[in-house]
PDB file of C-alpha atoms in Angstrom:
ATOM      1  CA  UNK A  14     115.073  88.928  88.914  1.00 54.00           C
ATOM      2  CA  UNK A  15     114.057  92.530  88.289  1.00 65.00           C
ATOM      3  CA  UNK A  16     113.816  92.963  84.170  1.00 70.00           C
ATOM      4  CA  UNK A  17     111.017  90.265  83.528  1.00 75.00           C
ATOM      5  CA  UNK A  18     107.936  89.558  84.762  1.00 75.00           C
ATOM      6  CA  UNK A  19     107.360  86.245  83.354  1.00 79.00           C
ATOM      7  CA  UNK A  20     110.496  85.354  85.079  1.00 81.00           C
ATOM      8  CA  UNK A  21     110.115  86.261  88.010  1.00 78.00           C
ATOM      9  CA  UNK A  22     106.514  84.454  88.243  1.00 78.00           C
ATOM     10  CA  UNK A  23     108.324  81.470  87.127  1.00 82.00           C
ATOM     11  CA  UNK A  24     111.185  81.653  89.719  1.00 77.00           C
ATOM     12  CA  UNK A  25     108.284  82.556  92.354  1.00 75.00           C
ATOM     13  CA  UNK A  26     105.909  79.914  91.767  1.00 77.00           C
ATOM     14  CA  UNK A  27     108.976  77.261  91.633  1.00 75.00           C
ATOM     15  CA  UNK A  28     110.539  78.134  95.022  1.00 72.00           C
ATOM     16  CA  UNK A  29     106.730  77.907  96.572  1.00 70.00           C
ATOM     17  CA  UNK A  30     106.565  74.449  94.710  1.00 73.00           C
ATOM     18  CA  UNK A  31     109.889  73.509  96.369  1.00 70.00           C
ATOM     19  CA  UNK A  32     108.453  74.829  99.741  1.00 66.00           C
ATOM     20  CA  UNK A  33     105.345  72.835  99.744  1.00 66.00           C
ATOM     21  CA  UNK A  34     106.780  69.326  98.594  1.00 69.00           C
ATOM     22  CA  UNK A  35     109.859  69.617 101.607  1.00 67.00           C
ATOM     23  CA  UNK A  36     110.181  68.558 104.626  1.00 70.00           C
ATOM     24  CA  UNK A  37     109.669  72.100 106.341  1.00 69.00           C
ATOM     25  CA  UNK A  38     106.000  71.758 105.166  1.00 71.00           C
ATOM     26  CA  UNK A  39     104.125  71.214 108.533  1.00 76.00           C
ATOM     27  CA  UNK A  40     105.956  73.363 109.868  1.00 75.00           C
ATOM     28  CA  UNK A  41     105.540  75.793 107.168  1.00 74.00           C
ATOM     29  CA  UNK A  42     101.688  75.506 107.648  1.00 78.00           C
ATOM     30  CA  UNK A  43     101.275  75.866 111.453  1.00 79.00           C
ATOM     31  CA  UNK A  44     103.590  79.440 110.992  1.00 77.00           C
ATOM     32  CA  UNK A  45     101.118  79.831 107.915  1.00 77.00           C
ATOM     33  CA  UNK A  46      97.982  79.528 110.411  1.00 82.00           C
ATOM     34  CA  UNK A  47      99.781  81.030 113.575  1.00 82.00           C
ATOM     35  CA  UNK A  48     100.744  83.905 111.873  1.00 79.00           C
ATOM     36  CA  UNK A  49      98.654  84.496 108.599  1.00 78.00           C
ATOM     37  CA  UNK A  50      95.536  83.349 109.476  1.00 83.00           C
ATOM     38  CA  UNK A  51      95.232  84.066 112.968  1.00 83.00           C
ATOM     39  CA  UNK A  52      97.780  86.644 113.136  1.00 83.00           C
ATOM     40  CA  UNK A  53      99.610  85.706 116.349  1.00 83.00           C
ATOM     41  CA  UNK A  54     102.436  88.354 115.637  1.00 81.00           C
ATOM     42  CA  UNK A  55     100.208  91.469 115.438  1.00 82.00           C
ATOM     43  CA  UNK A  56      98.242  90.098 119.006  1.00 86.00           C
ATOM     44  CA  UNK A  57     101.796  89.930 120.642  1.00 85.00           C
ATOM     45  CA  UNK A  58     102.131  93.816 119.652  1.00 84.00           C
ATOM     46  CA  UNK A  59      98.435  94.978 120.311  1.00 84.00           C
ATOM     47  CA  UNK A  60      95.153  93.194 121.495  1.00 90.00           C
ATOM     48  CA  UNK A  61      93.116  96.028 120.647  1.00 88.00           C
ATOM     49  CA  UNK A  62      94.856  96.414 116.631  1.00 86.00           C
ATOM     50  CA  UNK A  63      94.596  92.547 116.356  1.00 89.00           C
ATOM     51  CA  UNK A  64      91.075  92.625 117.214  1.00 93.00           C
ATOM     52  CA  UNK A  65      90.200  96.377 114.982  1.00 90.00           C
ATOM     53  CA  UNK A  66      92.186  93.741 111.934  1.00 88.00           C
ATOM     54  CA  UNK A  67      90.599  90.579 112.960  1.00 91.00           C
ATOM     55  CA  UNK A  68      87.418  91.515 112.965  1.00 93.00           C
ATOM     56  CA  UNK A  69      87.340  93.019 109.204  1.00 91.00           C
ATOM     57  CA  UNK A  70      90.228  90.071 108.073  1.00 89.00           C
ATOM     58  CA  UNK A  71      88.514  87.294 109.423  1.00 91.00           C
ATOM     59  CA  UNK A  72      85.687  87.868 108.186  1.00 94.00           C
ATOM     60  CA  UNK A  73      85.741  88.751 104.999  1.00 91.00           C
ATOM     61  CA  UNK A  74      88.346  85.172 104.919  1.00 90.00           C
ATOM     62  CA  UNK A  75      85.336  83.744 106.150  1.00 93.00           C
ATOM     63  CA  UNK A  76      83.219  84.583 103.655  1.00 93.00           C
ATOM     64  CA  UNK A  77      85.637  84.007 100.598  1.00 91.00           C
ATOM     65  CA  UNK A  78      86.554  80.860 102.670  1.00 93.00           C
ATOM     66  CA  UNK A  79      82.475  79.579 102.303  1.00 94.00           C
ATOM     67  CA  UNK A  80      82.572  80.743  98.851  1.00 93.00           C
ATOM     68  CA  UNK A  81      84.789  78.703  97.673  1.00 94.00           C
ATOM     69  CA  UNK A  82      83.618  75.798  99.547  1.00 95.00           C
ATOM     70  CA  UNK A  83      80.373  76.186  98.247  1.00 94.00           C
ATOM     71  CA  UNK A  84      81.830  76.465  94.611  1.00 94.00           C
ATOM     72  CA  UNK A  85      83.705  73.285  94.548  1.00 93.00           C
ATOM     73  CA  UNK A  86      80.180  71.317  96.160  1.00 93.00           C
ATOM     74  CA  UNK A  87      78.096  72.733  93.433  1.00 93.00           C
ATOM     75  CA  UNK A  88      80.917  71.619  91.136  1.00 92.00           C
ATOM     76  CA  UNK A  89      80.840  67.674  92.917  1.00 92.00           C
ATOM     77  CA  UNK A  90      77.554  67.116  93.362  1.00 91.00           C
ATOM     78  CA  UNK A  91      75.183  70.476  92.286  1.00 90.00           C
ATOM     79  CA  UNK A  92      71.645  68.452  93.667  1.00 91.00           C
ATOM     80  CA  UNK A  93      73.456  67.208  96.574  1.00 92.00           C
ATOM     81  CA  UNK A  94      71.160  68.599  99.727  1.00 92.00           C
ATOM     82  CA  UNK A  95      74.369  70.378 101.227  1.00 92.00           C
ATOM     83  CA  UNK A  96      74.752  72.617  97.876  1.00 92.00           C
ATOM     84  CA  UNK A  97      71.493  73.306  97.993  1.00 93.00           C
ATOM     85  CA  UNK A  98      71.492  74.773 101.511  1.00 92.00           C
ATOM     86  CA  UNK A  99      74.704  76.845 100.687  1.00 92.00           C
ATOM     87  CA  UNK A 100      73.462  78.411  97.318  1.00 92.00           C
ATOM     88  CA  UNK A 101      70.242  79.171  99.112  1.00 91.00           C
ATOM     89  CA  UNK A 102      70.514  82.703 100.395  1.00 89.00           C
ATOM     90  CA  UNK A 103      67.422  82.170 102.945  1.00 89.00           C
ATOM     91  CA  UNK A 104      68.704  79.366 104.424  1.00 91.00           C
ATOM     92  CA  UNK A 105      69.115  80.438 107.985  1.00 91.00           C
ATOM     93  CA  UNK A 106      72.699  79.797 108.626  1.00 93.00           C
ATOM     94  CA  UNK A 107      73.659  81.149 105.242  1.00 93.00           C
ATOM     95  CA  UNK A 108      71.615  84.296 105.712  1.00 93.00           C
ATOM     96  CA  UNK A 109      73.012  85.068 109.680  1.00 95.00           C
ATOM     97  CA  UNK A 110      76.435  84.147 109.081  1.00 94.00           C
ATOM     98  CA  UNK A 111      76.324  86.622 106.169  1.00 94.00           C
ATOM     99  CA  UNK A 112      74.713  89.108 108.496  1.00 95.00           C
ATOM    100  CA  UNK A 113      76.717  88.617 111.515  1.00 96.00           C
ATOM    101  CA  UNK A 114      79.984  88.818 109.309  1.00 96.00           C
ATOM    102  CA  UNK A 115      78.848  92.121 107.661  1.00 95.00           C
ATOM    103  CA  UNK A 116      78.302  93.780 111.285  1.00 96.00           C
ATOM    104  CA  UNK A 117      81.589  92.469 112.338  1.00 96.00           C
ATOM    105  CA  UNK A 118      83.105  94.258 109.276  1.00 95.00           C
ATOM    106  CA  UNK A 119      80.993  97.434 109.706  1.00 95.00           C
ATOM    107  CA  UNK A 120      81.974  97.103 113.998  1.00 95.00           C
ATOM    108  CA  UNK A 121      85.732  96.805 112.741  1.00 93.00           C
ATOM    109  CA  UNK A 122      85.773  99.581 110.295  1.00 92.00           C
ATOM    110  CA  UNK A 123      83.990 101.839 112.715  1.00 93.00           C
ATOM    111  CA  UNK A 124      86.555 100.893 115.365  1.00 91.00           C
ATOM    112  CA  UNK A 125      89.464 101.781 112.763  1.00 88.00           C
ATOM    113  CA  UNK A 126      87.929 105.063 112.140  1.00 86.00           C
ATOM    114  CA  UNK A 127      87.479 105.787 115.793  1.00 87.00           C
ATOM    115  CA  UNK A 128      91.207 105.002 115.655  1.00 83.00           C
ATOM    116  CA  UNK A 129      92.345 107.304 113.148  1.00 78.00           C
ATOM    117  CA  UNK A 130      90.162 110.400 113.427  1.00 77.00           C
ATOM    118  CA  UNK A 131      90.099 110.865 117.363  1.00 76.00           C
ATOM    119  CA  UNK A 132      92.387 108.602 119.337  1.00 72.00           C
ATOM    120  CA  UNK A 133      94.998 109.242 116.638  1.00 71.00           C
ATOM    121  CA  UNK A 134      98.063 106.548 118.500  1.00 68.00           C
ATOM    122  CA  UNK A 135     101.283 107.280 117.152  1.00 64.00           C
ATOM    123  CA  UNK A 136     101.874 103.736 115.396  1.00 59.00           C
ATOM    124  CA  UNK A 137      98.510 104.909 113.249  1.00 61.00           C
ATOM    125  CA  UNK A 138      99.326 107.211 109.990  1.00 59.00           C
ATOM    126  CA  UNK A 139      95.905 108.086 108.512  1.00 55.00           C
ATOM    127  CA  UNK A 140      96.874 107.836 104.844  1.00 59.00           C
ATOM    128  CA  UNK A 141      94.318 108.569 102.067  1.00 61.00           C
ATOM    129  CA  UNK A 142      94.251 105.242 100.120  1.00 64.00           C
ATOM    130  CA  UNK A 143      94.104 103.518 103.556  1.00 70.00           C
ATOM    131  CA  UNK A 144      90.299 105.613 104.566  1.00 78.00           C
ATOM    132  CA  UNK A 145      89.922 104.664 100.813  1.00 82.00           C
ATOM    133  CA  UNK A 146      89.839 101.520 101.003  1.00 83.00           C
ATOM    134  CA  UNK A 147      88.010 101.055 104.603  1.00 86.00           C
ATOM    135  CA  UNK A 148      85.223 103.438 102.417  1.00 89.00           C
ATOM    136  CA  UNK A 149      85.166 100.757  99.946  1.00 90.00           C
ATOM    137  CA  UNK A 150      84.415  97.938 101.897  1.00 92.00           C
ATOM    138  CA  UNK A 151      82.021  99.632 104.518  1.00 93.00           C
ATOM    139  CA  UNK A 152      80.115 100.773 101.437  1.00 94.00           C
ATOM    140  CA  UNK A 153      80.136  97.376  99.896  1.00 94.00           C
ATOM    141  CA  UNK A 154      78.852  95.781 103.029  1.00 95.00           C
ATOM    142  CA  UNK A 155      76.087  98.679 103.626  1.00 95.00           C
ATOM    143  CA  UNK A 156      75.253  98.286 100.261  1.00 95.00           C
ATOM    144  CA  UNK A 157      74.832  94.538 100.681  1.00 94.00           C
ATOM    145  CA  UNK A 158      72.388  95.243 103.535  1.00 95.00           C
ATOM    146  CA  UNK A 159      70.438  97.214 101.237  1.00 95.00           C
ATOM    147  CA  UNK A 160      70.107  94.490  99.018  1.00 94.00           C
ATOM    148  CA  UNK A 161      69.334  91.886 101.208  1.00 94.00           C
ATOM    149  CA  UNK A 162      66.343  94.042 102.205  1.00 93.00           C
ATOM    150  CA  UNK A 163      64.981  94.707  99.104  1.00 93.00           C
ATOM    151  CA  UNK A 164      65.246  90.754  97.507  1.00 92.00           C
ATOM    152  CA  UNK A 165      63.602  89.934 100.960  1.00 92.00           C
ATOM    153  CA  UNK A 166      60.608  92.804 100.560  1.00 89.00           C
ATOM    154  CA  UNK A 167      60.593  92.284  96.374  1.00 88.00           C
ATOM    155  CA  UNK A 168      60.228  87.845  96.902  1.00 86.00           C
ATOM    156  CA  UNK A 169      57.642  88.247  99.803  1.00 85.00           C
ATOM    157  CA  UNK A 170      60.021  85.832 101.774  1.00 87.00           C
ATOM    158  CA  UNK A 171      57.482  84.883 105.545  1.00 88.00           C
ATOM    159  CA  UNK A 172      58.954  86.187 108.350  1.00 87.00           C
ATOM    160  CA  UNK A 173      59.898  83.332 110.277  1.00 87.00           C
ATOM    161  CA  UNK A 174      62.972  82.261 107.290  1.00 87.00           C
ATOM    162  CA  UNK A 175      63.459  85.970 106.703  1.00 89.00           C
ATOM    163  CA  UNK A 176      64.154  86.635 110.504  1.00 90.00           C
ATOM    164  CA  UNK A 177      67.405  84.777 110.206  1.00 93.00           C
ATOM    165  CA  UNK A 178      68.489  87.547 108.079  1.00 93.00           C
ATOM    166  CA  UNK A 179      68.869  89.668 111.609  1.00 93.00           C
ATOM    167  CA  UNK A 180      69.987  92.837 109.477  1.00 94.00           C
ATOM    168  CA  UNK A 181      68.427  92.427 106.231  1.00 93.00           C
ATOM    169  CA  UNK A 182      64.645  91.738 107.683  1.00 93.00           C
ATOM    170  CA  UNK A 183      64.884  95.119 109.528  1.00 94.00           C
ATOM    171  CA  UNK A 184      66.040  96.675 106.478  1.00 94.00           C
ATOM    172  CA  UNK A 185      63.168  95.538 104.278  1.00 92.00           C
ATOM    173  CA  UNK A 186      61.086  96.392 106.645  1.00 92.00           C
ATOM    174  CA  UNK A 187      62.562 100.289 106.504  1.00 93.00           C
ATOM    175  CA  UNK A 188      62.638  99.860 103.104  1.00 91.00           C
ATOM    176  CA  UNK A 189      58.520  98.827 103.206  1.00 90.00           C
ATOM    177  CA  UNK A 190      57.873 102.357 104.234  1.00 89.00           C
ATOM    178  CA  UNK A 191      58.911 103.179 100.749  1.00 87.00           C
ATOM    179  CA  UNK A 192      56.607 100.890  98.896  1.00 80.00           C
ATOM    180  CA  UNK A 193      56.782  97.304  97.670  1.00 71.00           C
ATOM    181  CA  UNK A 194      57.459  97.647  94.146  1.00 78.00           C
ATOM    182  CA  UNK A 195      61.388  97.126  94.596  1.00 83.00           C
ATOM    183  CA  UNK A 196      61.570  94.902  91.431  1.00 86.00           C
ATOM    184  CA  UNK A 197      62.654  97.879  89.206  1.00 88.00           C
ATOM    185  CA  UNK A 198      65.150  99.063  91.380  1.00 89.00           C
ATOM    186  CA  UNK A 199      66.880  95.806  92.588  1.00 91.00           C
ATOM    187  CA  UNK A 200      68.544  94.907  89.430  1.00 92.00           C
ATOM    188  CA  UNK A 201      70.609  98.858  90.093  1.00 93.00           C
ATOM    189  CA  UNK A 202      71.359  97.868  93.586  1.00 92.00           C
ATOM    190  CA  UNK A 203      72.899  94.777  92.440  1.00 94.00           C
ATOM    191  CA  UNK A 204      74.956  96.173  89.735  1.00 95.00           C
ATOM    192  CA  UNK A 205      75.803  98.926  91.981  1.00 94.00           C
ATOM    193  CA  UNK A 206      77.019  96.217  94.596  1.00 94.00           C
ATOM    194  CA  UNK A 207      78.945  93.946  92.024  1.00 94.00           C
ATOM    195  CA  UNK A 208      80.949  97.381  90.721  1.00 94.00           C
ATOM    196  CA  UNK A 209      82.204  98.379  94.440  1.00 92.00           C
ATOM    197  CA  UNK A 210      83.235  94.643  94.744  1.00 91.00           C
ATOM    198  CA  UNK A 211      85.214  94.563  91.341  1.00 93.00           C
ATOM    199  CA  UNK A 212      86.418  98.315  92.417  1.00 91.00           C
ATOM    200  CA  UNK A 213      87.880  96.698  95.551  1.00 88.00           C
ATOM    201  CA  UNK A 214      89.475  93.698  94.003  1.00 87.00           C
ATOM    202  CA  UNK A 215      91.038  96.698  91.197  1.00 87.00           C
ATOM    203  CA  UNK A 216      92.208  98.574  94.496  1.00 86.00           C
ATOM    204  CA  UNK A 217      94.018  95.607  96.143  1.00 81.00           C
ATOM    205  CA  UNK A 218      97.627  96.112  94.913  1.00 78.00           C
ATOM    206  CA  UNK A 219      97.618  99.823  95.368  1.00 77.00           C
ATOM    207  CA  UNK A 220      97.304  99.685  98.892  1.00 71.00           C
ATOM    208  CA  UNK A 221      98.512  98.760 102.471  1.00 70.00           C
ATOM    209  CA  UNK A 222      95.709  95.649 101.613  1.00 73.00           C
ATOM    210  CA  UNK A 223      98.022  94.052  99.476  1.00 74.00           C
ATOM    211  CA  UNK A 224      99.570  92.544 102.314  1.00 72.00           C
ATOM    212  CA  UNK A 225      96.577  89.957 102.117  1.00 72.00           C
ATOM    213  CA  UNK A 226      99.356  88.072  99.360  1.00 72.00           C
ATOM    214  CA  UNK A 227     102.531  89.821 100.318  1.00 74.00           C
ATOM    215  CA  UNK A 228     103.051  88.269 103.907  1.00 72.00           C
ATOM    216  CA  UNK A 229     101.999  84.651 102.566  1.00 70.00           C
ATOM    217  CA  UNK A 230     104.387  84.917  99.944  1.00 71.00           C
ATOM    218  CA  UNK A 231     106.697  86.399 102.050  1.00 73.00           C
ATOM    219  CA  UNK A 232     106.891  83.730 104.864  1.00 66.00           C
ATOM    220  CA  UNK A 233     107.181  81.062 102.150  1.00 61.00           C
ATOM    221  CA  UNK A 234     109.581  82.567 100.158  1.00 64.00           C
ATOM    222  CA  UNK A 235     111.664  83.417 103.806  1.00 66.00           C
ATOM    223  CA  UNK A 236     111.452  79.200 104.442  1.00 55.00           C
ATOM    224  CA  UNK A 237     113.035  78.699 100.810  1.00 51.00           C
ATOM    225  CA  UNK A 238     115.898  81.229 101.668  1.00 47.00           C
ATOM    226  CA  UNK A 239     116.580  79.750 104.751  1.00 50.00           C
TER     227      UNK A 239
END
């Protein structure tokens, strides 16, 4: 199908359907985990790219993985003690998983960049929309950092729930040095963070990233031709 979209988003979502509800499905989701989510192919080609890819991929899968785990508890049960911990952004293991997965973002990206500017391998083709989009999501993760800092100096948080935050106390206390009164400026930072993220999501099909819902589909759609 090439001439209509709504056709071809039809045809799509009913060989997928067809996919899930067969036979092939277990086997369909081990390939789906082997080779999607822990990207078995790309390790048998290069430790060092699979672990440059895992640690941005992962984590940010992470992340959106917790997300949506937390949305659909808030949706069950929104007093249960669980939600609570998971909407709570001091909790400690909310606030140094968030941390530890930003640094393994900002490690990755700085390892990709390291990659492209000076080692410069011949599989590697430094193309603008690709820097583009590690920009985006270094920025987005700095950025975050930032924030965390300043809703940790602006709320007076103590230091011994703060510390969990192993990035974001250090950062409020740089940001200290600058005064207290953050209150006026956090509402900026958080806009500011919330447009790079909606920027990013924009950015998605217009570059190599889109391959986040291509190879998924792909692998599916490879099972229903088979």
């Amino acid at each position: 199908e090439s001439e209509s979209l709504h056709r071809k988003i039809s045809l799509t979502s009913e060989s997928i359907w067809q996919v899930i509800f067969s036979r092939d499905f277990f086997t369909i989701l081990k390939t789906f985990v082997l080779d999607v989510i822990l990207q078995r192919r790309l390790l048998q080609e290069s430790v060092k790219r699979w672990a440059i890819h895992s640690l941005i991929y992962l984590s940010i899968l992470f992340r959106f993985s917790l997300a949506v785990f937390t949305f659909f508890a808030y949706e069950i049960s929104p007093d249960s003690t669980l939600t609570m911990a998971l909407i709570n952004k001091n909790n400690g293991f909310i606030a140094f998983v968030n941390d530890l997965t930003g640094i393994f973002i900002i490690l990755g990206i700085l390892w990709a960049l390291v990659q492209r500017v000076i080692v410069k391998p011949p599989h590697v083709i430094s193309e603008i929309r690709d820097n583009l989009a590690l920009a985006i999501i270094g920025l987005l993760v700095i950025l975050g950092f930032v924030l965390e800092g300043a809703r940790i100096l602006m709320t007076g948080i103590p230091a011994h729930v703060s510390l969990y935050a192993f990035i974001g106390y250090p950062v409020a206390q740089l940001l200290s040095l600058f005064g207290d009164n953050w209150t006026h400026v956090y509402p900026y930072l958080w806009y500011a963070h919330a447009g790079l993220g909606a920027l990013l999501v924009a950015y998605l099909p217009f570059g190599k990233m889109r391959h986040i819902f291509n190879t998924p589909l792909t692998l599916v759609l490879n099972y229903k031709v088979k």
